[in-house]
Structures are given as C-alpha cells and as structure tokens.
C-alpha cells in the first residue's frame, strides 16, 4: 500500500516542465527510423514496458539495429538488466530498483495534453530552479525535442562554452552499474566523442578543449562516451580557426540544427582589438592596413570588415568580409534567426541559456557546461599577435603593446556596430520569449538592452 501511495503522489506533482524525460540507463535521442524522440537503452540493458522497440542502422550507432529502447512518451517503459526482467516484477517494483528514490520521477502534462515522465537531475535543479516561474502551468509548456544533427557555429570572440554544452549533450556517459562496459572503438560509439580529433590526427593537439572523455588514439578509455547525436564544429584547437555556417542539408532532406551564441557587440570589438586585431577571413592586405592605421578602439571599429561580424556570420557570410549596406540584409537575417537556428544564446546570460537549452532539447546537464573554458598557454602567448595570417613575417614580429583597459569599450556607441547591436537585441528578445514559453522568469527584465552592462547601447 505504501508503495502505491508514493507513486501516485509522484505522478500528481505539478511544476515547471521536464527536460530529462528518459530513465536511468537510457539516452534521450531522436530516432530517424521511428521519426520521433526515443529513449535508447545503454549497454546490455533490455527494455520492459508497453512500447518497447528496436533500433535501426538509420540512427546514430548507440541506437543501431542491435539496440533496444522506447518512445520518450512511454510512461511505463524502463531499461533494466536481463536478471531484473526475468524476475517479472511490476513497473512500480522495477522503478524502485532503477531509481535512488521513488521521488526521483514525476509525470508532467505538457502543452497539447502530452504526458511524459521527468527524472530528477540534481545539477539542473541546483542551477536552474532560481529561474523558474512557478505560476506557469506545465500544460502551457512545450515538451523537449531531441537534437539529431548538430552544427556549432562559433563566432570569433564569443564564448567557447557552447562547445562544452554541445559536446556533453551529444556525447553521454554511461551511468555506473547499468549495463556492460563499452569500448570506445565499438560500433555503439563515435570517434568525436572519445578522441580529440579523427583518425588522421596523432592525438590531442595543444590548445584542444579538455572535454571529459577525449583521449589519444590507442589509449584505454575507462568511461567512454556514447554518441546520441551527430555533431560537427570546431571542437579541436578552436582558437586557431573559426567555424562558419554549415550547409543546411547533409545528404537528402536532412536538416542541420545550427547552434551558436552571440556576445555584447561592443565588448566583442574590444576583445578583437586585444586579440592582435585579428579578424578571421579578412583579406591579407586589408588586415595589414587595419593593423597599421587602427591606433584606437574607435578607429579599429570603423575599419571596413570589423563591425558587423556576428550579423555576417548569421547570414552565412564570413566574419571579416565587408559587405556594403549590410543593414539592408537585416530583415532576411532576422527571419533566418527564427527559421534556421535551433538555438542562439547570449554570453552575458550564460546560466539561463544553458537551462533553457536543456528545457528545449532534453538531456542531463553536466557541470562543465556552467564553467568557463580555461585559456591554454598557447592562447595567452598569442595575445598581441595576429594568429590568423602567420605566414607573413610582418605579423610574427609586430606586437600591439599593452591591452586596452577593461572598460575601454564604453567609449563606443551604437553607431560603431549598429547591425550587430540590432541582431543582438533581436536575439535577446527571442530568448525572452523562449524563456517565458518554457516556464522561466523573464531574467532579462523588461528592458532588453542590458542597461546595467552598457549605457551607450541605447544612444
């Protein structure tokens, strides 16, 4: 009787919408074969419940033809050991064995009446509960959808932390005690989850992101990561080259989920100045002129090809290639922001963005997603040099001298980067709407121009 009472209470609990909708021992992912979100059982676990299904070669390897799982909407399905399945226990009895506590699960009714389970994510609760708007009923919140084909577009002088979020989203660790150990070279894993670079490389390059799970070829991997989504982008040595927009299709009618993050435009300009005045993909002759004539942040920002970098990249163009009358493209870029990007965050509200990302796309949070990415020694040594055009001796010997003071960007105003400021504010407005839609407070406040960060952005 006690067990039944506990389960009923758990099922009836309301609150902010779910993000971790798959039970322990399974991975939330998109099944291309089933055309819907599924929970794939990890390792040697088997599925029990009313809607168990088999994987397919059309999916990522972890949910291939030999794997089993179930739709994420199945509310009586679990991944258990063969021994547990043979015990012929009830769902409630199996749930007690799978979970640390019966209170670690509840059933949430989403927008449209779709009911899904929510499993406890301690880190998510710790980091995100302060942003909850408990007055929003879960029946008005959309359910999470799994990303399947992810492309990170990294914009220069924006945070590398989005790489941490996407890596840990696409490459999941196996919970200890669930299923057999999986070798990193097995068909249920992907090279990009466990190696710093592909088989063409000789191991981890200096300056690579030190993601948990990245190893050199041939090294033993105690806790290999399992890939639950296709992932592309500059995840290795990202400071030496910058990722630009990928094609929308891979093969036939396969949409790419493009993810990026913008930064306060005037702060980004100052960082570009301090980073050797380095403007990726600016023509070499123009880069030389920029270096020689831009003696102040104002003259640097006014040089053709410097301002508007974020807007150009959102539109599929290269950061440092000047485009006349860029402002004429803004309506098109705004529409692309809505239609072509799965997620666009802003660096200045990082924690809120991570919480929103998982509310929208599911998956358990990882502590690395909330931490800054440490600069490598190579990055620090490169400050004061142009690291993009190192083939010219001129750029190897010239130093910029002292970096600009921390608040130098405040001398700039809206007209120094009007197009990026426009798109930045449109992105903030979109984030506000998404936060409210997914049951979070409007953490940006009513004034979306961040007056506490920049008094000149409104002028």
Short mmCIF file of C-alpha atoms in Angstrom, two decimals:
data_model
loop_
_atom_site.label_atom_id
_atom_site.label_comp_id
_atom_site.label_asym_id
_atom_site.label_seq_id
_atom_site.Cartn_x
_atom_site.Cartn_y
_atom_site.Cartn_z
CA UNK A 1 0.00 0.00 0.00
CA UNK A 2 2.80 2.39 0.87
CA UNK A 3 4.47 1.90 -2.50
CA UNK A 4 1.23 2.69 -4.35
CA UNK A 5 0.69 5.86 -2.35
CA UNK A 6 4.21 7.11 -3.09
CA UNK A 7 3.90 6.53 -6.81
CA UNK A 8 0.52 8.25 -7.01
CA UNK A 9 1.87 11.29 -5.24
CA UNK A 10 4.81 11.46 -7.61
CA UNK A 11 2.58 11.22 -10.66
CA UNK A 12 0.31 14.02 -9.46
CA UNK A 13 3.04 16.58 -8.68
CA UNK A 14 2.93 19.70 -10.87
CA UNK A 15 5.57 22.32 -11.56
CA UNK A 16 7.96 23.54 -14.25
CA UNK A 17 8.26 21.36 -17.36
CA UNK A 18 10.52 18.36 -17.71
CA UNK A 19 13.84 18.14 -19.53
CA UNK A 20 15.28 14.74 -18.50
CA UNK A 21 12.48 12.52 -19.79
CA UNK A 22 14.42 9.24 -20.03
CA UNK A 23 15.02 6.94 -17.03
CA UNK A 24 18.47 5.97 -15.73
CA UNK A 25 20.23 3.56 -18.03
CA UNK A 26 18.92 5.19 -21.21
CA UNK A 27 19.73 8.08 -23.55
CA UNK A 28 17.31 10.69 -24.91
CA UNK A 29 17.75 10.96 -28.68
CA UNK A 30 15.97 11.32 -31.99
CA UNK A 31 15.25 8.08 -33.82
CA UNK A 32 15.40 8.71 -37.53
CA UNK A 33 13.93 5.25 -38.16
CA UNK A 34 10.88 5.95 -35.98
CA UNK A 35 10.68 9.68 -36.84
CA UNK A 36 10.38 10.65 -33.20
CA UNK A 37 12.15 11.06 -29.86
CA UNK A 38 13.14 7.84 -28.11
CA UNK A 39 14.98 6.58 -25.05
CA UNK A 40 17.73 4.13 -26.09
CA UNK A 41 18.80 1.54 -23.51
CA UNK A 42 22.53 1.67 -22.82
CA UNK A 43 24.92 -1.25 -22.99
CA UNK A 44 23.37 -4.68 -22.39
CA UNK A 45 20.20 -3.38 -20.77
CA UNK A 46 16.84 -4.53 -22.13
CA UNK A 47 13.53 -2.76 -22.43
CA UNK A 48 10.42 -3.58 -20.41
CA UNK A 49 7.08 -1.87 -20.88
CA UNK A 50 4.22 -1.49 -23.33
CA UNK A 51 6.05 0.24 -26.20
CA UNK A 52 9.49 -1.37 -26.49
CA UNK A 53 11.13 -1.00 -29.90
CA UNK A 54 14.32 -1.91 -31.76
CA UNK A 55 16.92 0.44 -33.15
CA UNK A 56 17.99 0.81 -36.76
CA UNK A 57 21.07 1.41 -38.90
CA UNK A 58 19.43 4.70 -39.87
CA UNK A 59 20.08 6.02 -36.35
CA UNK A 60 23.25 7.01 -34.53
CA UNK A 61 25.24 3.90 -33.51
CA UNK A 62 24.05 3.84 -29.90
CA UNK A 63 20.52 3.15 -31.20
CA UNK A 64 21.53 0.88 -34.07
CA UNK A 65 19.96 -2.36 -35.22
CA UNK A 66 21.09 -4.35 -32.15
CA UNK A 67 19.88 -1.76 -29.64
CA UNK A 68 16.51 -1.51 -27.91
CA UNK A 69 14.53 1.36 -26.47
CA UNK A 70 11.12 3.01 -26.44
CA UNK A 71 9.35 6.27 -27.34
CA UNK A 72 10.05 9.01 -24.81
CA UNK A 73 6.28 9.28 -24.28
CA UNK A 74 6.04 5.72 -22.94
CA UNK A 75 5.25 6.14 -19.25
CA UNK A 76 5.67 2.51 -18.19
CA UNK A 77 8.90 1.69 -20.06
CA UNK A 78 12.26 1.15 -18.38
CA UNK A 79 15.73 -0.16 -19.22
CA UNK A 80 16.73 -2.99 -16.87
CA UNK A 81 19.12 -5.92 -16.69
CA UNK A 82 18.12 -9.32 -18.07
CA UNK A 83 18.04 -10.65 -14.50
CA UNK A 84 15.62 -7.92 -13.43
CA UNK A 85 13.38 -8.60 -16.42
CA UNK A 86 13.26 -12.31 -15.61
CA UNK A 87 12.06 -11.55 -12.10
CA UNK A 88 8.72 -10.47 -13.60
CA UNK A 89 8.36 -7.51 -11.26
CA UNK A 90 5.68 -4.83 -11.60
CA UNK A 91 6.55 -1.40 -13.02
CA UNK A 92 6.50 0.11 -9.54
CA UNK A 93 8.81 -2.59 -8.18
CA UNK A 94 11.26 -2.16 -11.07
CA UNK A 95 11.14 1.60 -10.63
CA UNK A 96 12.27 1.21 -7.03
CA UNK A 97 15.29 -0.76 -8.22
CA UNK A 98 16.19 1.63 -11.05
CA UNK A 99 15.85 4.89 -9.10
CA UNK A 100 17.66 6.01 -5.98
CA UNK A 101 14.32 7.17 -4.61
CA UNK A 102 10.68 6.94 -5.79
CA UNK A 103 10.54 10.74 -5.59
CA UNK A 104 13.10 10.95 -8.40
CA UNK A 105 10.33 10.74 -11.02
CA UNK A 106 7.07 12.53 -11.70
CA UNK A 107 4.67 12.72 -14.63
CA UNK A 108 4.29 16.07 -16.37
CA UNK A 109 1.43 17.04 -18.68
CA UNK A 110 2.76 19.29 -21.44
CA UNK A 111 1.09 21.58 -23.94
CA UNK A 112 -1.32 19.59 -26.09
CA UNK A 113 -2.00 17.09 -23.31
CA UNK A 114 1.17 15.05 -23.92
CA UNK A 115 2.18 13.25 -20.71
CA UNK A 116 5.86 12.45 -20.09
CA UNK A 117 7.90 11.45 -17.10
CA UNK A 118 10.51 13.74 -15.62
CA UNK A 119 13.51 12.19 -13.88
CA UNK A 120 15.49 14.04 -11.27
CA UNK A 121 18.59 15.95 -12.37
CA UNK A 122 20.20 17.35 -9.21
CA UNK A 123 22.54 19.73 -11.06
CA UNK A 124 19.74 21.11 -13.21
CA UNK A 125 17.62 21.78 -10.13
CA UNK A 126 20.55 23.43 -8.36
CA UNK A 127 21.43 25.71 -11.27
CA UNK A 128 18.06 26.38 -12.86
CA UNK A 129 15.37 26.39 -10.16
CA UNK A 130 16.10 30.03 -9.31
CA UNK A 131 14.89 30.94 -12.81
CA UNK A 132 11.58 29.04 -12.58
CA UNK A 133 8.31 30.87 -12.87
CA UNK A 134 6.09 28.57 -10.81
CA UNK A 135 2.96 30.42 -11.90
CA UNK A 136 3.31 28.93 -15.41
CA UNK A 137 1.35 25.65 -15.70
CA UNK A 138 3.17 22.77 -17.36
CA UNK A 139 0.19 22.36 -19.69
CA UNK A 140 1.35 25.52 -21.49
CA UNK A 141 5.00 24.37 -21.83
CA UNK A 142 6.17 22.52 -24.97
CA UNK A 143 7.80 19.11 -24.40
CA UNK A 144 11.54 18.85 -25.13
CA UNK A 145 12.64 17.62 -28.54
CA UNK A 146 15.92 15.81 -29.16
CA UNK A 147 18.52 17.36 -31.46
CA UNK A 148 19.85 14.90 -34.01
CA UNK A 149 22.25 16.62 -36.43
CA UNK A 150 24.04 19.44 -34.59
CA UNK A 151 26.33 22.06 -36.09
CA UNK A 152 28.13 24.53 -33.86
CA UNK A 153 28.83 27.89 -35.49
CA UNK A 154 31.41 29.60 -33.34
CA UNK A 155 31.66 33.36 -33.79
CA UNK A 156 35.09 34.90 -33.04
CA UNK A 157 35.48 36.48 -29.60
CA UNK A 158 32.38 34.75 -28.25
CA UNK A 159 32.44 32.14 -25.51
CA UNK A 160 33.70 28.64 -26.23
CA UNK A 161 31.36 27.31 -23.54
CA UNK A 162 28.72 26.45 -26.11
CA UNK A 163 31.17 23.78 -27.25
CA UNK A 164 31.01 22.28 -23.75
CA UNK A 165 27.21 22.25 -23.84
CA UNK A 166 27.01 20.59 -27.25
CA UNK A 167 29.75 18.05 -26.55
CA UNK A 168 28.12 16.83 -23.34
CA UNK A 169 24.70 16.87 -25.00
CA UNK A 170 25.80 14.74 -27.96
CA UNK A 171 28.27 12.55 -26.07
CA UNK A 172 26.77 10.97 -22.96
CA UNK A 173 28.48 9.00 -20.24
CA UNK A 174 27.08 5.67 -19.10
CA UNK A 175 25.75 5.51 -15.57
CA UNK A 176 27.82 3.20 -13.42
CA UNK A 177 26.18 -0.10 -12.63
CA UNK A 178 23.98 -0.07 -15.72
CA UNK A 179 24.94 -2.48 -18.47
CA UNK A 180 28.30 -3.71 -19.69
CA UNK A 181 31.32 -1.50 -20.29
CA UNK A 182 31.53 -0.30 -23.88
CA UNK A 183 34.82 0.04 -25.71
CA UNK A 184 35.36 3.38 -27.41
CA UNK A 185 36.02 1.65 -30.70
CA UNK A 186 32.79 -0.33 -30.66
CA UNK A 187 30.04 0.41 -33.14
CA UNK A 188 27.93 1.98 -30.39
CA UNK A 189 30.31 4.92 -30.05
CA UNK A 190 31.56 7.75 -32.28
CA UNK A 191 35.13 8.93 -32.78
CA UNK A 192 34.29 12.56 -31.98
CA UNK A 193 33.02 11.60 -28.54
CA UNK A 194 36.21 9.90 -27.37
CA UNK A 195 39.07 11.29 -29.42
CA UNK A 196 40.30 14.84 -29.68
CA UNK A 197 40.38 14.52 -33.45
CA UNK A 198 39.77 11.96 -36.17
CA UNK A 199 41.93 9.01 -37.10
CA UNK A 200 44.03 11.29 -39.29
CA UNK A 201 45.47 13.03 -36.21
CA UNK A 202 48.26 11.96 -33.91
CA UNK A 203 46.38 12.60 -30.69
CA UNK A 204 45.25 15.70 -28.85
CA UNK A 205 46.64 18.94 -30.21
CA UNK A 206 47.86 21.63 -27.87
CA UNK A 207 45.05 24.02 -27.14
CA UNK A 208 42.29 21.46 -27.63
CA UNK A 209 39.26 21.63 -25.40
CA UNK A 210 39.86 19.32 -22.48
CA UNK A 211 36.48 17.65 -22.58
CA UNK A 212 35.91 14.71 -20.29
CA UNK A 213 36.26 11.61 -22.45
CA UNK A 214 38.72 12.93 -25.05
CA UNK A 215 41.74 10.67 -25.47
CA UNK A 216 44.59 9.98 -27.85
CA UNK A 217 44.26 7.16 -30.33
CA UNK A 218 45.06 3.79 -28.75
CA UNK A 219 44.62 4.89 -25.15
CA UNK A 220 42.44 2.80 -22.89
CA UNK A 221 39.20 4.56 -22.07
CA UNK A 222 37.73 3.72 -18.69
CA UNK A 223 34.47 5.63 -19.18
CA UNK A 224 33.81 6.03 -22.88
CA UNK A 225 31.20 8.47 -24.10
CA UNK A 226 28.30 7.27 -26.22
CA UNK A 227 27.13 9.46 -29.08
CA UNK A 228 23.40 10.21 -29.19
CA UNK A 229 23.55 12.90 -31.90
CA UNK A 230 25.66 13.77 -34.90
CA UNK A 231 27.99 16.61 -34.03
CA UNK A 232 30.17 18.90 -36.13
CA UNK A 233 32.05 22.10 -35.47
CA UNK A 234 35.43 23.35 -34.31
CA UNK A 235 35.74 21.27 -31.16
CA UNK A 236 39.50 20.76 -31.50
CA UNK A 237 42.02 23.61 -31.42
CA UNK A 238 39.17 26.02 -31.94
CA UNK A 239 41.34 29.08 -31.31
CA UNK A 240 43.35 28.69 -34.49
CA UNK A 241 40.38 28.75 -36.87
CA UNK A 242 36.73 29.64 -36.57
CA UNK A 243 33.69 27.66 -37.58
CA UNK A 244 31.41 29.18 -40.20
CA UNK A 245 27.91 28.27 -41.12
CA UNK A 246 27.40 24.76 -42.45
CA UNK A 247 25.10 23.72 -45.23
CA UNK A 248 21.55 23.10 -44.09
CA UNK A 249 21.36 19.62 -45.59
CA UNK A 250 23.52 16.57 -45.23
CA UNK A 251 22.51 14.19 -47.96
CA UNK A 252 18.84 14.46 -48.83
CA UNK A 253 16.33 16.48 -46.83
CA UNK A 254 18.27 16.19 -43.57
CA UNK A 255 18.07 19.41 -41.59
CA UNK A 256 21.04 20.58 -39.57
CA UNK A 257 20.34 22.02 -36.12
CA UNK A 258 22.64 25.05 -36.06
CA UNK A 259 23.56 26.37 -32.62
CA UNK A 260 25.53 29.49 -31.80
CA UNK A 261 25.95 32.21 -29.19
CA UNK A 262 26.23 35.99 -29.58
CA UNK A 263 28.08 38.44 -27.42
CA UNK A 264 27.64 42.08 -26.46
CA UNK A 265 28.90 43.71 -29.70
CA UNK A 266 30.97 46.49 -28.15
CA UNK A 267 32.70 44.17 -25.70
CA UNK A 268 33.39 41.77 -28.56
CA UNK A 269 35.05 44.56 -30.55
CA UNK A 270 37.40 45.32 -27.67
CA UNK A 271 38.38 41.67 -27.35
CA UNK A 272 39.09 41.52 -31.08
CA UNK A 273 41.36 44.55 -30.71
CA UNK A 274 43.19 42.97 -27.78
CA UNK A 275 43.49 39.69 -29.68
CA UNK A 276 46.04 41.12 -32.10
CA UNK A 277 43.33 42.94 -34.09
CA UNK A 278 42.67 39.55 -35.60
CA UNK A 279 39.66 39.45 -37.95
CA UNK A 280 39.21 35.94 -39.39
CA UNK A 281 38.88 35.75 -43.18
CA UNK A 282 39.72 39.39 -43.70
CA UNK A 283 41.86 39.72 -46.83
CA UNK A 284 45.55 39.83 -46.05
CA UNK A 285 46.18 43.28 -47.49
CA UNK A 286 43.24 44.67 -45.55
CA UNK A 287 44.50 43.00 -42.35
CA UNK A 288 47.86 44.74 -42.80
CA UNK A 289 46.19 48.12 -43.26
CA UNK A 290 43.96 47.51 -40.25
CA UNK A 291 46.95 46.74 -38.08
CA UNK A 292 48.87 49.83 -39.18
CA UNK A 293 46.17 52.51 -39.05
CA UNK A 294 43.90 51.45 -36.17
CA UNK A 295 45.55 53.02 -33.15
CA UNK A 296 42.40 53.31 -31.09
CA UNK A 297 39.34 51.17 -30.49
CA UNK A 298 37.21 53.73 -32.33
CA UNK A 299 39.36 53.64 -35.48
CA UNK A 300 39.51 49.84 -35.26
CA UNK A 301 35.70 49.56 -35.11
CA UNK A 302 35.31 51.95 -38.05
CA UNK A 303 37.53 49.88 -40.37
CA UNK A 304 35.57 48.02 -43.08
CA UNK A 305 35.11 44.36 -42.17
CA UNK A 306 35.47 44.75 -38.39
CA UNK A 307 31.98 45.72 -37.23
CA UNK A 308 29.07 43.52 -38.26
CA UNK A 309 30.94 40.22 -37.87
CA UNK A 310 28.15 38.48 -35.95
CA UNK A 311 25.49 39.62 -38.42
CA UNK A 312 27.50 38.47 -41.42
CA UNK A 313 28.08 35.05 -39.89
CA UNK A 314 24.40 34.64 -39.01
CA UNK A 315 23.65 35.29 -42.68
CA UNK A 316 26.14 32.66 -43.85
CA UNK A 317 28.92 35.08 -44.79
CA UNK A 318 32.45 35.30 -43.46
CA UNK A 319 33.28 37.43 -40.43
CA UNK A 320 35.92 39.71 -41.94
CA UNK A 321 34.48 40.24 -45.43
CA UNK A 322 32.98 43.71 -45.66
CA UNK A 323 29.51 43.95 -47.21
CA UNK A 324 28.17 47.30 -48.34
CA UNK A 325 24.82 48.28 -46.91
CA UNK A 326 24.76 45.34 -44.51
CA UNK A 327 21.73 46.91 -42.86
CA UNK A 328 19.66 46.02 -45.93
CA UNK A 329 20.09 42.32 -45.10
CA UNK A 330 18.76 42.65 -41.54
CA UNK A 331 15.14 41.59 -42.28
CA UNK A 332 16.42 38.47 -44.03
CA UNK A 333 18.86 37.69 -41.21
CA UNK A 334 16.09 38.13 -38.63
CA UNK A 335 13.98 35.57 -40.48
CA UNK A 336 16.95 33.20 -40.72
CA UNK A 337 17.44 33.55 -36.97
CA UNK A 338 13.90 32.26 -36.45
CA UNK A 339 13.86 29.58 -39.16
CA UNK A 340 17.38 28.20 -39.46
CA UNK A 341 18.91 28.21 -35.98
CA UNK A 342 17.83 25.67 -33.37
CA UNK A 343 19.28 27.79 -30.57
CA UNK A 344 21.06 31.13 -30.24
CA UNK A 345 22.25 32.13 -26.78
CA UNK A 346 23.99 35.22 -25.44
CA UNK A 347 27.19 35.11 -23.43
CA UNK A 348 26.01 37.67 -20.89
CA UNK A 349 23.23 35.40 -19.61
CA UNK A 350 25.01 32.07 -19.77
CA UNK A 351 23.43 30.02 -16.98
CA UNK A 352 19.92 30.98 -18.04
CA UNK A 353 20.76 29.97 -21.59
CA UNK A 354 22.06 26.53 -20.54
CA UNK A 355 18.90 25.90 -18.53
CA UNK A 356 16.75 26.94 -21.48
CA UNK A 357 18.76 24.75 -23.86
CA UNK A 358 18.04 21.63 -21.80
CA UNK A 359 14.39 22.58 -21.30
CA UNK A 360 14.05 22.80 -25.08
CA UNK A 361 16.16 19.81 -26.12
CA UNK A 362 16.32 17.50 -23.10
CA UNK A 363 19.40 15.65 -21.87
CA UNK A 364 21.03 15.76 -18.46
CA UNK A 365 23.16 18.74 -17.53
CA UNK A 366 26.90 18.46 -16.94
CA UNK A 367 28.89 20.66 -14.55
CA UNK A 368 31.32 21.65 -17.32
CA UNK A 369 28.50 23.47 -19.11
CA UNK A 370 28.37 26.09 -16.37
CA UNK A 371 32.14 26.61 -16.09
CA UNK A 372 34.32 28.96 -18.13
CA UNK A 373 36.66 27.36 -20.66
CA UNK A 374 40.22 27.93 -19.46
CA UNK A 375 42.62 29.63 -21.83
CA UNK A 376 45.53 27.49 -22.93
CA UNK A 377 49.08 28.80 -22.63
CA UNK A 378 49.16 28.97 -26.42
CA UNK A 379 46.22 31.37 -26.35
CA UNK A 380 47.88 33.57 -23.75
CA UNK A 381 51.13 33.66 -25.70
CA UNK A 382 49.22 34.64 -28.84
CA UNK A 383 47.77 37.82 -27.32
CA UNK A 384 49.30 40.77 -29.17
CA UNK A 385 49.86 38.86 -32.40
CA UNK A 386 47.72 38.24 -35.44
CA UNK A 387 47.16 34.48 -35.24
CA UNK A 388 45.20 34.25 -38.48
CA UNK A 389 47.83 35.26 -41.03
CA UNK A 390 51.03 33.89 -39.55
CA UNK A 391 52.60 33.10 -42.91
CA UNK A 392 53.76 36.72 -43.19
CA UNK A 393 56.84 37.69 -41.20
CA UNK A 394 55.28 41.10 -40.57
CA UNK A 395 52.60 39.57 -38.39
CA UNK A 396 55.04 37.36 -36.48
CA UNK A 397 57.24 40.14 -35.18
CA UNK A 398 54.82 43.02 -34.57
CA UNK A 399 53.33 43.40 -31.12
CA UNK A 400 50.37 45.51 -30.14
CA UNK A 401 51.76 46.50 -26.80
CA UNK A 402 49.51 46.80 -23.74
CA UNK A 403 45.94 45.68 -23.98
CA UNK A 404 43.17 48.24 -23.77
CA UNK A 405 41.70 48.97 -20.33
CA UNK A 406 38.82 46.70 -19.35
CA UNK A 407 36.13 49.36 -19.79
CA UNK A 408 37.51 50.95 -22.97
CA UNK A 409 34.50 49.62 -24.91
CA UNK A 410 32.31 52.11 -23.07
CA UNK A 411 33.78 54.87 -25.27
CA UNK A 412 31.98 53.27 -28.20
CA UNK A 413 28.33 53.88 -29.04
CA UNK A 414 25.61 52.31 -31.14
CA UNK A 415 26.89 53.72 -34.44
CA UNK A 416 30.20 51.83 -34.09
CA UNK A 417 28.45 48.48 -34.65
CA UNK A 418 24.78 49.16 -35.44
CA UNK A 419 24.00 45.93 -37.28
CA UNK A 420 25.42 43.61 -34.63
CA UNK A 421 23.66 45.58 -31.90
CA UNK A 422 20.41 45.24 -33.82
CA UNK A 423 20.77 41.47 -34.17
CA UNK A 424 21.99 41.11 -30.58
CA UNK A 425 18.86 42.81 -29.26
CA UNK A 426 16.66 40.71 -31.55
CA UNK A 427 18.35 37.61 -30.14
CA UNK A 428 17.76 38.77 -26.57
CA UNK A 429 14.12 39.44 -27.39
CA UNK A 430 13.79 35.92 -28.84
CA UNK A 431 15.42 34.41 -25.75
CA UNK A 432 13.00 36.29 -23.52
CA UNK A 433 10.08 34.81 -25.43
CA UNK A 434 11.55 31.30 -25.28
CA UNK A 435 12.29 31.55 -21.57
CA UNK A 436 8.71 32.54 -20.86
CA UNK A 437 7.38 29.78 -23.15
CA UNK A 438 9.37 27.14 -21.25
CA UNK A 439 8.34 28.25 -17.77
CA UNK A 440 11.21 30.50 -16.77
CA UNK A 441 11.15 34.04 -15.46
CA UNK A 442 11.95 36.89 -17.81
CA UNK A 443 15.51 37.03 -16.49
CA UNK A 444 16.45 39.84 -18.87
CA UNK A 445 13.88 42.16 -17.36
CA UNK A 446 11.58 44.45 -19.27
CA UNK A 447 14.48 46.41 -20.73
CA UNK A 448 16.17 44.00 -23.13
CA UNK A 449 19.06 46.38 -23.81
CA UNK A 450 21.01 45.42 -20.68
CA UNK A 451 21.45 48.93 -19.27
CA UNK A 452 23.47 47.51 -16.39
CA UNK A 453 26.08 46.33 -18.90
CA UNK A 454 26.06 49.15 -21.39
CA UNK A 455 24.62 52.62 -21.06
CA UNK A 456 25.72 53.64 -24.55
CA UNK A 457 23.98 50.85 -26.44
CA UNK A 458 20.73 52.79 -26.28
CA UNK A 459 22.22 56.02 -27.60
#
